[in-house]
mmCIF file of C-alpha atoms in Angstrom:
data_model
loop_
_atom_site.group_PDB
_atom_site.id
_atom_site.type_symbol
_atom_site.label_atom_id
_atom_site.label_comp_id
_atom_site.label_asym_id
_atom_site.label_seq_id
_atom_site.Cartn_x
_atom_site.Cartn_y
_atom_site.Cartn_z
ATOM 1 C CA THR N 1 46.248 27.020 -19.226
ATOM 2 C CA ASP N 2 46.441 27.868 -15.527
ATOM 3 C CA ARG N 3 45.641 24.349 -14.296
ATOM 4 C CA ARG N 4 46.618 20.722 -14.894
ATOM 5 C CA GLY N 5 44.192 18.222 -16.397
ATOM 6 C CA GLY N 6 41.034 18.405 -18.418
ATOM 7 C CA GLY N 7 40.360 18.961 -22.078
ATOM 8 C CA VAL N 8 38.748 16.797 -24.660
ATOM 9 C CA CYS N 9 39.760 15.614 -28.127
ATOM 10 C CA ALA N 10 38.410 13.231 -30.737
ATOM 11 C CA PHE N 11 40.516 11.704 -33.539
ATOM 12 C CA ILE N 12 38.476 10.371 -36.448
ATOM 13 C CA LYS N 13 39.630 8.395 -39.437
ATOM 14 C CA LYS N 14 39.239 10.529 -42.586
ATOM 15 C CA SER N 15 37.155 7.893 -44.338
ATOM 16 C CA PHE N 16 34.304 8.316 -41.891
ATOM 17 C CA ASN N 17 31.545 10.773 -42.630
ATOM 18 C CA VAL N 18 31.047 12.901 -39.519
ATOM 19 C CA ALA N 19 29.264 16.160 -38.708
ATOM 20 C CA GLU N 20 30.627 18.182 -35.797
ATOM 21 C CA ILE N 21 28.043 19.470 -33.363
ATOM 22 C CA ALA N 22 28.730 23.088 -32.339
ATOM 23 C CA ILE N 23 29.072 23.578 -28.601
ATOM 24 C CA SER N 24 28.525 27.133 -27.322
ATOM 25 C CA GLY N 25 30.380 28.570 -24.372
ATOM 26 C CA SER N 26 33.593 27.361 -22.810
ATOM 27 C CA LEU N 27 32.511 23.841 -21.876
ATOM 28 C CA GLU N 28 34.971 20.989 -22.201
ATOM 29 C CA ILE N 29 32.657 18.997 -24.481
ATOM 30 C CA ALA N 30 33.125 17.861 -28.070
ATOM 31 C CA ALA N 31 30.376 16.169 -30.026
ATOM 32 C CA PHE N 32 29.902 14.748 -33.492
ATOM 33 C CA ASP N 33 27.518 12.479 -35.435
ATOM 34 C CA ALA N 34 29.070 9.550 -37.279
ATOM 35 C CA ILE N 35 26.868 9.187 -40.384
ATOM 36 C CA PHE N 36 26.536 5.865 -42.202
ATOM 37 C CA PRO N 37 24.260 4.919 -45.153
ATOM 38 C CA ASN N 38 21.312 3.690 -43.003
ATOM 39 C CA THR N 39 21.978 5.191 -39.574
ATOM 40 C CA LYS N 40 23.970 7.627 -37.494
ATOM 41 C CA TYR N 41 25.454 7.654 -34.043
ATOM 42 C CA ARG N 42 26.064 10.612 -31.715
ATOM 43 C CA PHE N 43 29.408 10.681 -29.858
ATOM 44 C CA ILE N 44 29.926 13.118 -27.004
ATOM 45 C CA VAL N 45 33.313 13.501 -25.276
ATOM 46 C CA CYS N 46 33.207 15.371 -21.973
ATOM 47 C CA TYR N 47 35.470 16.538 -19.184
ATOM 48 C CA ARG N 48 33.721 17.842 -16.116
ATOM 49 C CA PRO N 49 36.131 19.530 -13.692
ATOM 50 C CA PRO N 50 35.753 18.615 -9.979
ATOM 51 C CA TYR N 51 34.113 21.933 -9.287
ATOM 52 C CA TYR N 52 30.356 22.313 -9.931
ATOM 53 C CA LEU N 53 29.379 23.146 -13.502
ATOM 54 C CA THR N 54 25.635 23.327 -14.195
ATOM 55 C CA SER N 55 25.938 24.301 -17.846
ATOM 56 C CA ALA N 56 27.530 20.977 -18.719
ATOM 57 C CA LEU N 57 24.364 19.102 -17.837
ATOM 58 C CA ALA N 58 22.164 21.487 -19.774
ATOM 59 C CA CYS N 59 24.452 21.002 -22.771
ATOM 60 C CA LEU N 60 24.281 17.150 -22.407
ATOM 61 C CA GLU N 61 20.463 17.431 -22.247
ATOM 62 C CA SER N 62 20.457 19.275 -25.531
ATOM 63 C CA LEU N 63 22.956 16.900 -27.190
ATOM 64 C CA CYS N 64 20.912 13.846 -26.168
ATOM 65 C CA ALA N 65 17.686 15.125 -27.779
ATOM 66 C CA VAL N 66 18.061 12.824 -30.769
ATOM 67 C CA ASN N 67 16.339 9.594 -31.786
ATOM 68 C CA TYR N 68 19.441 7.477 -32.466
ATOM 69 C CA SER N 69 22.227 5.806 -30.501
ATOM 70 C CA ILE N 70 24.252 8.036 -28.175
ATOM 71 C CA PHE N 71 27.663 7.398 -26.651
ATOM 72 C CA ILE N 72 28.914 9.744 -23.963
ATOM 73 C CA VAL N 73 32.483 9.155 -22.807
ATOM 74 C CA GLY N 74 34.720 11.126 -20.485
ATOM 75 C CA ASP N 75 35.863 12.059 -17.047
ATOM 76 C CA PHE N 76 32.938 13.301 -14.991
ATOM 77 C CA ASN N 77 34.665 13.475 -11.570
ATOM 78 C CA LEU N 78 31.716 11.947 -9.699
ATOM 79 C CA PRO N 79 33.266 9.764 -6.945
ATOM 80 C CA ASP N 80 30.132 9.759 -4.828
ATOM 81 C CA ILE N 81 28.044 7.893 -7.417
ATOM 82 C CA SER N 82 28.042 4.102 -7.162
ATOM 83 C CA TRP N 83 27.493 3.138 -10.786
ATOM 84 C CA LEU N 84 26.972 -0.519 -9.920
ATOM 85 C CA ASP N 85 23.685 0.175 -8.080
ATOM 86 C CA LEU N 86 22.999 3.781 -9.193
ATOM 87 C CA SER N 87 23.155 5.165 -5.667
ATOM 88 C CA LEU N 88 24.811 8.160 -3.967
ATOM 89 C CA SER N 89 27.157 7.963 -1.041
ATOM 90 C CA GLY N 90 28.546 10.495 1.422
ATOM 91 C CA ASN N 91 27.941 14.243 1.136
ATOM 92 C CA HIS N 92 27.109 14.275 -2.525
ATOM 93 C CA ALA N 93 27.014 17.479 -4.487
ATOM 94 C CA SER N 94 23.835 18.507 -6.227
ATOM 95 C CA PHE N 95 25.568 17.906 -9.582
ATOM 96 C CA SER N 96 26.009 14.215 -8.680
ATOM 97 C CA HIS N 97 22.322 13.933 -7.867
ATOM 98 C CA SER N 98 21.418 15.773 -11.076
ATOM 99 C CA MET N 99 23.780 13.632 -13.176
ATOM 100 C CA LEU N 100 22.311 10.439 -11.738
ATOM 101 C CA ASP N 101 18.798 11.710 -12.555
ATOM 102 C CA PHE N 102 19.993 12.622 -16.084
ATOM 103 C CA VAL N 103 21.366 9.075 -16.649
ATOM 104 C CA CYS N 104 18.158 7.470 -15.400
ATOM 105 C CA ASP N 105 15.795 9.847 -17.202
ATOM 106 C CA HIS N 106 17.568 9.208 -20.535
ATOM 107 C CA GLY N 107 17.741 5.464 -20.132
ATOM 108 C CA LEU N 108 21.488 5.487 -20.272
ATOM 109 C CA SER N 109 23.647 2.534 -19.204
ATOM 110 C CA GLN N 110 27.074 3.058 -17.675
ATOM 111 C CA CYS N 111 29.514 0.424 -19.065
ATOM 112 C CA VAL N 112 32.660 0.912 -16.934
ATOM 113 C CA ASN N 113 32.638 -1.401 -13.961
ATOM 114 C CA GLU N 114 36.215 -1.011 -12.664
ATOM 115 C CA PRO N 115 37.810 1.978 -10.920
ATOM 116 C CA THR N 116 39.672 4.408 -13.205
ATOM 117 C CA ARG N 117 41.318 6.560 -10.565
ATOM 118 C CA GLY N 118 42.079 5.216 -7.100
ATOM 119 C CA SER N 119 38.981 3.322 -5.962
ATOM 120 C CA ASN N 120 36.582 5.475 -8.002
ATOM 121 C CA ILE N 121 34.908 5.077 -11.383
ATOM 122 C CA LEU N 122 35.448 8.648 -12.658
ATOM 123 C CA ASP N 123 35.700 7.877 -16.376
ATOM 124 C CA LEU N 124 32.414 6.801 -17.878
ATOM 125 C CA VAL N 125 31.005 5.204 -21.021
ATOM 126 C CA LEU N 126 27.300 6.004 -21.112
ATOM 127 C CA THR N 127 24.982 4.863 -23.855
ATOM 128 C CA ASN N 128 21.291 4.493 -24.657
ATOM 129 C CA ASP N 129 22.117 1.352 -26.692
ATOM 130 C CA PRO N 130 24.211 -0.936 -24.398
ATOM 131 C CA LEU N 131 23.973 -3.942 -26.770
ATOM 132 C CA LEU N 132 26.353 -2.114 -29.120
ATOM 133 C CA VAL N 133 29.117 -1.853 -26.484
ATOM 134 C CA SER N 134 31.381 -4.858 -25.815
ATOM 135 C CA ASP N 135 34.715 -5.634 -24.268
ATOM 136 C CA CYS N 136 34.687 -2.577 -21.929
ATOM 137 C CA ASP N 137 37.763 -2.834 -19.713
ATOM 138 C CA VAL N 138 40.201 -0.665 -17.858
ATOM 139 C CA SER N 139 43.916 -0.765 -18.636
ATOM 140 C CA ALA N 140 47.173 1.151 -18.134
ATOM 141 C CA PRO N 141 47.075 4.950 -18.350
ATOM 142 C CA PHE N 142 47.673 6.767 -21.609
ATOM 143 C CA ILE N 143 51.148 8.195 -21.354
ATOM 144 C CA ASP N 144 51.409 9.897 -17.920
ATOM 145 C CA CYS N 145 47.699 10.380 -17.197
ATOM 146 C CA ASP N 146 46.556 10.033 -13.560
ATOM 147 C CA HIS N 147 43.559 7.993 -14.725
ATOM 148 C CA LEU N 148 43.526 4.515 -16.163
ATOM 149 C CA SER N 149 42.405 4.115 -19.804
ATOM 150 C CA VAL N 150 38.983 2.789 -20.689
ATOM 151 C CA ASN N 151 38.852 0.639 -23.800
ATOM 152 C CA PHE N 152 35.749 -0.696 -25.442
ATOM 153 C CA SER N 153 34.424 -1.897 -28.785
ATOM 154 C CA LEU N 154 31.314 -0.881 -30.612
ATOM 155 C CA ILE N 155 29.658 -3.606 -32.633
ATOM 156 C CA LEU N 156 28.175 -2.034 -35.732
ATOM 157 C CA TYR N 157 26.875 -4.874 -37.846
ATOM 158 C CA PHE N 158 26.700 -3.109 -41.216
ATOM 159 C CA LEU N 159 30.511 -2.867 -41.326
ATOM 160 C CA SER N 160 32.803 -5.681 -42.436
ATOM 161 C CA SER N 161 34.406 -5.719 -39.016
ATOM 162 C CA PRO N 162 33.515 -4.189 -35.654
ATOM 163 C CA LEU N 163 34.382 -0.553 -35.077
ATOM 164 C CA THR N 164 36.747 -0.132 -32.171
ATOM 165 C CA VAL N 165 36.582 2.964 -29.987
ATOM 166 C CA LEU N 166 39.176 3.762 -27.364
ATOM 167 C CA HIS N 167 38.869 6.238 -24.505
ATOM 168 C CA GLY N 168 41.171 7.275 -21.709
ATOM 169 C CA GLY N 169 41.689 10.998 -21.753
ATOM 170 C CA TYR N 170 41.359 10.667 -25.510
ATOM 171 C CA PHE N 171 38.872 9.268 -27.957
ATOM 172 C CA VAL N 172 39.709 7.472 -31.206
ATOM 173 C CA LEU N 173 37.302 6.373 -33.895
ATOM 174 C CA PHE N 174 38.984 3.818 -36.253
#
């Protein structure tokens, strides 16, 4: 309440069967599993403030310890990571290095290829199943947000039509 920015939220259509994953501590992370007849998917929404926060990475490690598709979306405030070639630039913080190691160690792909704030890609869509993500693009900000919105679709073949997921300071599962 004493600062501007941050926070996470997920809106989920009532007809979807989801199980919330409890997050301990005061991290700005929300997680849930979307459960379907033959499979489930883990969704993690995260805001990492610009200051260093080691517990966020430990929490992500724990949340990714599943054997099904994972989608991590959010604002990670990592301007010194070049997501196009997975390299670090400038005087990078140890969290940037640790986050890049985390992404590589977990076989995650980063789907956002355009800047989301200034010239930086700060808002990410990470997944261990990139073939399920399509049409990832950056568009106008949501209301008066200082970041652009990231929109993408998930292609889940057992549904009658693709499931669309939107992110940009918010996360919506239709």
